[in-house]
PDB file of C-alpha atoms and ligand atoms in Angstrom:
ATOM      1  CA  SER A1435     171.038 122.969 136.475  1.00  0.00           C
ATOM      2  CA  LYS A1436     172.132 123.960 132.961  1.00  0.00           C
ATOM      3  CA  LEU A1437     171.859 121.002 130.594  1.00  0.00           C
ATOM      4  CA  LYS A1438     173.835 120.158 127.414  1.00  0.00           C
ATOM      5  CA  ILE A1439     171.974 120.850 124.163  1.00  0.00           C
ATOM      6  CA  LEU A1440     172.332 118.190 121.433  1.00  0.00           C
ATOM      7  CA  GLU A1441     173.481 119.555 118.059  1.00  0.00           C
ATOM      8  CA  PHE A1442     172.603 118.533 114.479  1.00  0.00           C
ATOM      9  CA  PRO A1443     173.354 115.993 113.010  1.00  0.00           C
ATOM     10  CA  ASP A1444     173.198 114.056 116.347  1.00  0.00           C
ATOM     11  CA  PRO A1445     170.832 111.126 115.591  1.00  0.00           C
ATOM     12  CA  ARG A1446     169.276 111.382 119.079  1.00  0.00           C
ATOM     13  CA  LEU A1447     167.531 114.562 117.825  1.00  0.00           C
ATOM     14  CA  ARG A1448     165.492 112.257 115.581  1.00  0.00           C
ATOM     15  CA  THR A1449     163.890 110.398 118.525  1.00  0.00           C
ATOM     16  CA  ILE A1450     160.080 110.541 118.891  1.00  0.00           C
ATOM     17  CA  ALA A1451     159.316 111.761 122.437  1.00  0.00           C
ATOM     18  CA  GLU A1452     156.903 109.844 124.681  1.00  0.00           C
ATOM     19  CA  PRO A1453     153.894 111.423 126.456  1.00  0.00           C
ATOM     20  CA  VAL A1454     154.244 112.358 130.129  1.00  0.00           C
ATOM     21  CA  ASP A1455     151.980 110.147 132.273  1.00  0.00           C
ATOM     22  CA  VAL A1456     152.027 112.103 135.549  1.00  0.00           C
ATOM     23  CA  VAL A1457     153.230 115.688 136.056  1.00  0.00           C
ATOM     24  CA  ASP A1458     155.101 114.918 139.295  1.00  0.00           C
ATOM     25  CA  ASP A1459     157.964 116.716 141.073  1.00  0.00           C
ATOM     26  CA  SER A1460     160.591 115.115 138.816  1.00  0.00           C
ATOM     27  CA  ILE A1461     158.845 116.590 135.753  1.00  0.00           C
ATOM     28  CA  LYS A1462     158.645 120.006 137.459  1.00  0.00           C
ATOM     29  CA  LEU A1463     162.401 119.904 138.222  1.00  0.00           C
ATOM     30  CA  LEU A1464     163.094 118.951 134.596  1.00  0.00           C
ATOM     31  CA  VAL A1465     160.938 121.898 133.426  1.00  0.00           C
ATOM     32  CA  ASP A1466     162.912 124.239 135.722  1.00  0.00           C
ATOM     33  CA  ASP A1467     166.213 122.916 134.298  1.00  0.00           C
ATOM     34  CA  MET A1468     164.863 123.413 130.763  1.00  0.00           C
ATOM     35  CA  PHE A1469     163.980 127.071 131.495  1.00  0.00           C
ATOM     36  CA  GLU A1470     167.452 127.646 133.019  1.00  0.00           C
ATOM     37  CA  THR A1471     169.088 126.061 129.962  1.00  0.00           C
ATOM     38  CA  MET A1472     166.911 128.052 127.521  1.00  0.00           C
ATOM     39  CA  TYR A1473     167.505 131.420 129.257  1.00  0.00           C
ATOM     40  CA  ASP A1474     171.260 130.749 129.378  1.00  0.00           C
ATOM     41  CA  ALA A1475     171.546 129.825 125.675  1.00  0.00           C
ATOM     42  CA  PRO A1476     169.697 132.281 125.109  1.00  0.00           C
ATOM     43  CA  GLY A1477     166.661 131.081 123.281  1.00  0.00           C
ATOM     44  CA  ILE A1478     162.905 131.633 123.115  1.00  0.00           C
ATOM     45  CA  GLY A1479     162.012 127.957 123.232  1.00  0.00           C
ATOM     46  CA  LEU A1480     163.409 124.532 124.121  1.00  0.00           C
ATOM     47  CA  ALA A1481     162.060 120.991 123.638  1.00  0.00           C
ATOM     48  CA  ALA A1482     163.076 118.138 125.974  1.00  0.00           C
ATOM     49  CA  THR A1483     164.404 116.224 122.930  1.00  0.00           C
ATOM     50  CA  GLN A1484     167.159 118.843 122.626  1.00  0.00           C
ATOM     51  CA  ILE A1485     168.517 117.947 126.091  1.00  0.00           C
ATOM     52  CA  ASN A1486     168.282 114.223 125.300  1.00  0.00           C
ATOM     53  CA  VAL A1487     165.151 113.663 127.400  1.00  0.00           C
ATOM     54  CA  HIS A1488     162.570 112.013 125.210  1.00  0.00           C
ATOM     55  CA  LYS A1489     159.384 113.208 126.892  1.00  0.00           C
ATOM     56  CA  ARG A1490     156.772 115.512 125.342  1.00  0.00           C
ATOM     57  CA  ILE A1491     157.747 118.683 127.226  1.00  0.00           C
ATOM     58  CA  VAL A1492     158.370 122.179 125.770  1.00  0.00           C
ATOM     59  CA  VAL A1493     159.277 125.484 127.435  1.00  0.00           C
ATOM     60  CA  ILE A1494     158.844 128.861 125.717  1.00  0.00           C
ATOM     61  CA  ASP A1495     159.400 132.487 126.735  1.00  0.00           C
ATOM     62  CA  LEU A1496     159.143 135.198 124.058  1.00  0.00           C
ATOM     63  CA  SER A1497     159.665 138.068 126.531  1.00  0.00           C
ATOM     64  CA  GLU A1498     162.820 140.189 126.754  1.00  0.00           C
ATOM     65  CA  ASP A1499     163.001 139.869 130.559  1.00  0.00           C
ATOM     66  CA  GLN A1500     162.164 136.209 131.271  1.00  0.00           C
ATOM     67  CA  SER A1501     158.714 137.314 132.429  1.00  0.00           C
ATOM     68  CA  GLU A1502     156.451 135.118 130.284  1.00  0.00           C
ATOM     69  CA  PRO A1503     157.376 131.467 130.887  1.00  0.00           C
ATOM     70  CA  LEU A1504     155.088 129.007 129.079  1.00  0.00           C
ATOM     71  CA  THR A1505     155.222 125.266 129.837  1.00  0.00           C
ATOM     72  CA  LEU A1506     153.633 122.840 127.373  1.00  0.00           C
ATOM     73  CA  ILE A1507     153.327 119.185 128.464  1.00  0.00           C
ATOM     74  CA  ASN A1508     151.901 116.675 125.954  1.00  0.00           C
ATOM     75  CA  PRO A1509     151.162 119.602 123.600  1.00  0.00           C
ATOM     76  CA  GLU A1510     149.012 119.212 120.476  1.00  0.00           C
ATOM     77  CA  TYR A1511     147.831 121.769 117.942  1.00  0.00           C
ATOM     78  CA  THR A1512     145.334 122.075 115.121  1.00  0.00           C
ATOM     79  CA  VAL A1513     145.595 124.599 112.301  1.00  0.00           C
ATOM     80  CA  LEU A1514     142.867 127.273 112.610  1.00  0.00           C
ATOM     81  CA  ASP A1515     143.765 129.290 109.532  1.00  0.00           C
ATOM     82  CA  GLN A1516     145.471 127.821 106.473  1.00  0.00           C
ATOM     83  CA  THR A1517     147.120 131.195 105.737  1.00  0.00           C
ATOM     84  CA  LEU A1518     150.856 130.542 105.568  1.00  0.00           C
ATOM     85  CA  GLU A1519     153.475 132.793 107.124  1.00  0.00           C
ATOM     86  CA  GLU A1520     157.192 132.837 106.265  1.00  0.00           C
ATOM     87  CA  MET A1521     159.531 133.610 109.156  1.00  0.00           C
ATOM     88  CA  GLN A1522     163.273 133.353 109.784  1.00  0.00           C
ATOM     89  CA  GLU A1523     163.951 130.548 112.251  1.00  0.00           C
ATOM     90  CA  GLY A1524     166.958 129.603 114.322  1.00  0.00           C
ATOM     91  CA  CYS A1525     167.560 126.540 116.454  1.00  0.00           C
ATOM     92  CA  LEU A1526     169.701 125.980 119.546  1.00  0.00           C
ATOM     93  CA  SER A1527     170.512 122.576 118.060  1.00  0.00           C
ATOM     94  CA  VAL A1528     171.701 124.175 114.803  1.00  0.00           C
ATOM     95  CA  PRO A1529     173.770 127.024 116.302  1.00  0.00           C
ATOM     96  CA  GLY A1530     174.759 129.908 114.035  1.00  0.00           C
ATOM     97  CA  PHE A1531     172.343 129.154 111.179  1.00  0.00           C
ATOM     98  CA  PHE A1532     169.093 130.959 110.391  1.00  0.00           C
ATOM     99  CA  ASP A1533     166.763 130.514 107.424  1.00  0.00           C
ATOM    100  CA  ASN A1534     163.176 131.122 106.349  1.00  0.00           C
ATOM    101  CA  VAL A1535     160.496 128.501 106.959  1.00  0.00           C
ATOM    102  CA  VAL A1536     156.825 128.678 105.867  1.00  0.00           C
ATOM    103  CA  ARG A1537     154.247 127.529 108.416  1.00  0.00           C
ATOM    104  CA  PRO A1538     150.482 128.005 109.086  1.00  0.00           C
ATOM    105  CA  HIS A1539     149.846 131.386 110.695  1.00  0.00           C
ATOM    106  CA  LYS A1540     147.254 130.535 113.375  1.00  0.00           C
ATOM    107  CA  ILE A1541     146.866 127.413 115.542  1.00  0.00           C
ATOM    108  CA  GLN A1542     144.757 126.118 118.447  1.00  0.00           C
ATOM    109  CA  VAL A1543     146.985 124.630 121.162  1.00  0.00           C
ATOM    110  CA  THR A1544     146.024 122.071 123.822  1.00  0.00           C
ATOM    111  CA  SER A1545     148.452 120.948 126.524  1.00  0.00           C
ATOM    112  CA  LEU A1546     148.996 120.459 130.241  1.00  0.00           C
ATOM    113  CA  ASN A1547     150.734 123.259 132.159  1.00  0.00           C
ATOM    114  CA  ARG A1548     153.487 122.944 134.790  1.00  0.00           C
ATOM    115  CA  ASP A1549     150.811 122.016 137.383  1.00  0.00           C
ATOM    116  CA  GLY A1550     149.370 119.285 135.190  1.00  0.00           C
ATOM    117  CA  GLU A1551     146.233 121.302 134.372  1.00  0.00           C
ATOM    118  CA  GLU A1552     144.667 121.377 130.892  1.00  0.00           C
ATOM    119  CA  GLN A1553     145.328 124.616 128.964  1.00  0.00           C
ATOM    120  CA  ASN A1554     143.868 125.632 125.595  1.00  0.00           C
ATOM    121  CA  PHE A1555     144.732 128.756 123.645  1.00  0.00           C
ATOM    122  CA  VAL A1556     144.997 130.255 120.162  1.00  0.00           C
ATOM    123  CA  ALA A1557     148.455 131.288 118.933  1.00  0.00           C
ATOM    124  CA  ASP A1558     149.550 133.293 115.910  1.00  0.00           C
ATOM    125  CA  GLY A1559     152.719 135.083 114.750  1.00  0.00           C
ATOM    126  CA  LEU A1560     156.009 134.222 116.452  1.00  0.00           C
ATOM    127  CA  LEU A1561     154.293 132.197 119.211  1.00  0.00           C
ATOM    128  CA  ALA A1562     152.602 129.971 116.622  1.00  0.00           C
ATOM    129  CA  VAL A1563     155.906 129.578 114.749  1.00  0.00           C
ATOM    130  CA  CYS A1564     157.793 128.728 117.961  1.00  0.00           C
ATOM    131  CA  ILE A1565     155.210 126.177 119.110  1.00  0.00           C
ATOM    132  CA  GLN A1566     155.260 124.420 115.715  1.00  0.00           C
ATOM    133  CA  HIS A1567     159.089 124.468 115.764  1.00  0.00           C
ATOM    134  CA  GLU A1568     159.161 122.941 119.285  1.00  0.00           C
ATOM    135  CA  LEU A1569     156.570 120.293 118.499  1.00  0.00           C
ATOM    136  CA  ASP A1570     158.626 119.319 115.448  1.00  0.00           C
ATOM    137  CA  HIS A1571     161.500 118.627 117.886  1.00  0.00           C
ATOM    138  CA  LEU A1572     159.257 116.239 119.871  1.00  0.00           C
ATOM    139  CA  ASN A1573     158.641 114.390 116.587  1.00  0.00           C
ATOM    140  CA  GLY A1574     162.333 114.243 115.649  1.00  0.00           C
ATOM    141  CA  LYS A1575     162.068 117.008 113.035  1.00  0.00           C
ATOM    142  CA  LEU A1576     164.397 120.028 112.637  1.00  0.00           C
ATOM    143  CA  PHE A1577     163.860 123.300 110.748  1.00  0.00           C
ATOM    144  CA  VAL A1578     166.736 122.329 108.415  1.00  0.00           C
ATOM    145  CA  ASP A1579     164.461 119.534 107.134  1.00  0.00           C
ATOM    146  CA  TYR A1580     162.383 122.238 105.409  1.00  0.00           C
ATOM    147  CA  LEU A1581     165.427 123.588 103.524  1.00  0.00           C
ATOM    148  CA  SER A1582     166.914 122.269 100.278  1.00  0.00           C
ATOM    149  CA  GLY A1583     169.154 119.214 100.505  1.00  0.00           C
ATOM    150  CA  LEU A1584     172.054 121.386  99.352  1.00  0.00           C
ATOM    151  CA  LYS A1585     171.547 123.884 102.213  1.00  0.00           C
ATOM    152  CA  ARG A1586     171.055 121.080 104.750  1.00  0.00           C
ATOM    153  CA  ASN A1587     174.256 119.297 103.635  1.00  0.00           C
ATOM    154  CA  ARG A1588     176.265 122.526 103.860  1.00  0.00           C
ATOM    155  CA  ILE A1589     174.975 123.143 107.417  1.00  0.00           C
ATOM    156  CA  ARG A1590     175.680 119.521 108.365  1.00  0.00           C
ATOM    157  CA  SER A1591     179.252 119.698 107.009  1.00  0.00           C
ATOM    158  CA  LYS A1592     180.024 122.957 108.841  1.00  0.00           C
ATOM    159  CA  LEU A1593     178.659 121.664 112.178  1.00  0.00           C
ATOM    160  CA  GLU A1594     180.470 118.299 111.807  1.00  0.00           C
ATOM    161  CA  LYS A1595     183.702 120.275 111.252  1.00  0.00           C
ATOM    162  CA  LYS A1596     182.999 122.353 114.372  1.00  0.00           C
ATOM    163  CA  HIS A1597     182.339 119.195 116.441  1.00  0.00           C
ATOM    164  CA  ARG A1598     185.590 117.588 115.203  1.00  0.00           C
ATOM    165  CA  ALA A1599     187.532 120.710 116.176  1.00  0.00           C
ATOM    166  CA  GLU A1600     185.886 120.700 119.653  1.00  0.00           C
ATOM    167  CA  ALA A1601     186.682 116.990 120.110  1.00  0.00           C
ATOM    168  CA  ALA A1602     190.316 117.698 119.231  1.00  0.00           C
ATOM    169  CA  GLY A1603     190.346 120.212 122.081  1.00  0.00           C
TER     170      GLY A1603
HETATM  171  O1  K1U B1061     165.892 125.431 119.060  1.00  0.00           O
HETATM  172  C1  K1U B1061     164.908 125.908 119.651  1.00  0.00           C
HETATM  173  O2  K1U B1061     163.848 125.266 119.798  1.00  0.00           O
HETATM  174  C2  K1U B1061     164.994 127.331 120.156  1.00  0.00           C
HETATM  175  C3  K1U B1061     164.758 128.343 119.041  1.00  0.00           C
HETATM  176  C4  K1U B1061     163.263 128.595 118.930  1.00  0.00           C
HETATM  177  C5  K1U B1061     162.840 129.354 117.695  1.00  0.00           C
HETATM  178  C6  K1U B1061     163.432 130.574 117.352  1.00  0.00           C
HETATM  179  C7  K1U B1061     162.984 131.270 116.218  1.00  0.00           C
HETATM  180  C8  K1U B1061     161.950 130.741 115.444  1.00  0.00           C
HETATM  181  C9  K1U B1061     161.391 129.522 115.794  1.00  0.00           C
HETATM  182  C10 K1U B1061     161.821 128.846 116.922  1.00  0.00           C
HETATM  183  C11 K1U B1061     165.494 129.590 119.420  1.00  0.00           C
HETATM  184  O3  K1U B1061     165.214 130.233 120.411  1.00  0.00           O
HETATM  185  S1  K1U B1061     166.793 130.065 118.403  1.00  0.00           S
HETATM  186  C12 K1U B1061     167.395 131.540 119.175  1.00  0.00           C
HETATM  187  C13 K1U B1061     166.500 132.728 118.917  1.00  0.00           C
HETATM  188  O4  K1U B1061     165.739 132.684 117.987  1.00  0.00           O
HETATM  189  C14 K1U B1061     166.533 133.912 119.794  1.00  0.00           C
HETATM  190  C15 K1U B1061     167.494 133.985 120.786  1.00  0.00           C
HETATM  191  C16 K1U B1061     167.511 135.088 121.616  1.00  0.00           C
HETATM  192  C17 K1U B1061     166.565 136.089 121.470  1.00  0.00           C
HETATM  193  C18 K1U B1061     165.601 135.997 120.480  1.00  0.00           C
HETATM  194  C19 K1U B1061     165.576 134.904 119.633  1.00  0.00           C
HETATM  195 ZN1   ZN B1062     165.054 124.173 117.560  1.00  0.00          ZN
END
C-alpha cells in the first residue's frame, strides 16, 4: 500500500534508523510498500525514515520504466575517489525544492538485498549521489542541511505555511 511521506521540518525525519536483524516476510512487504510509494510520488529513491519506519532500508530505481529496482538493507559505503561532484538534488520530504549539493563522485557500497543476501558494488554519478542522499536519511540528515541557513529557513517557512494551509482544509 501507498504510505505517507513525512515532510521537512517534521522532527521524526531526524531519527537515526536501526539495523534490520532478520530480512523476514514483514521486511519484504515493507520494501514492496516503499517501492509502490516511491513510484507513485514519483521519485528515484526512498528511505524508510521518510515513511516513519526507523529501520535501515532504502529502495532506489533510476530507470524510466520501473525496471531497475534496487533494495539496500543495512547499507554502508566507503568513498573510493575523493573527487567531488556537484549535482542538483530534490527530496520527496522537501517537495518542490531543488538545489545543488557537492558529494564524493565514486563509492563502494555494501548491503543486504531483498533476499537478505550480501551485495557489494561500486557506484558513481547519479547512483552514487542517490545512495549518499538515502543513507543521509537513515542518519536523520536532509539535503537542506548542506545549504546555507538562510536558504534552509526560507524552505522551512514555505513548507510550514503549506502544512498550515493543508491542516486548515
Ligand atoms: O527524497 C528522496 O530520497 C527521493 C529523491 C532522491 C534523489 C533525487 C535526486 C538526487 C538525489 C536524491 C527523489 O527522487 S526527488 C524526485 C526526483 O529527483 C525525480 C523524480 C522523478 C524522476 C526523476 C527524478
Ligand atoms: Zn530525500
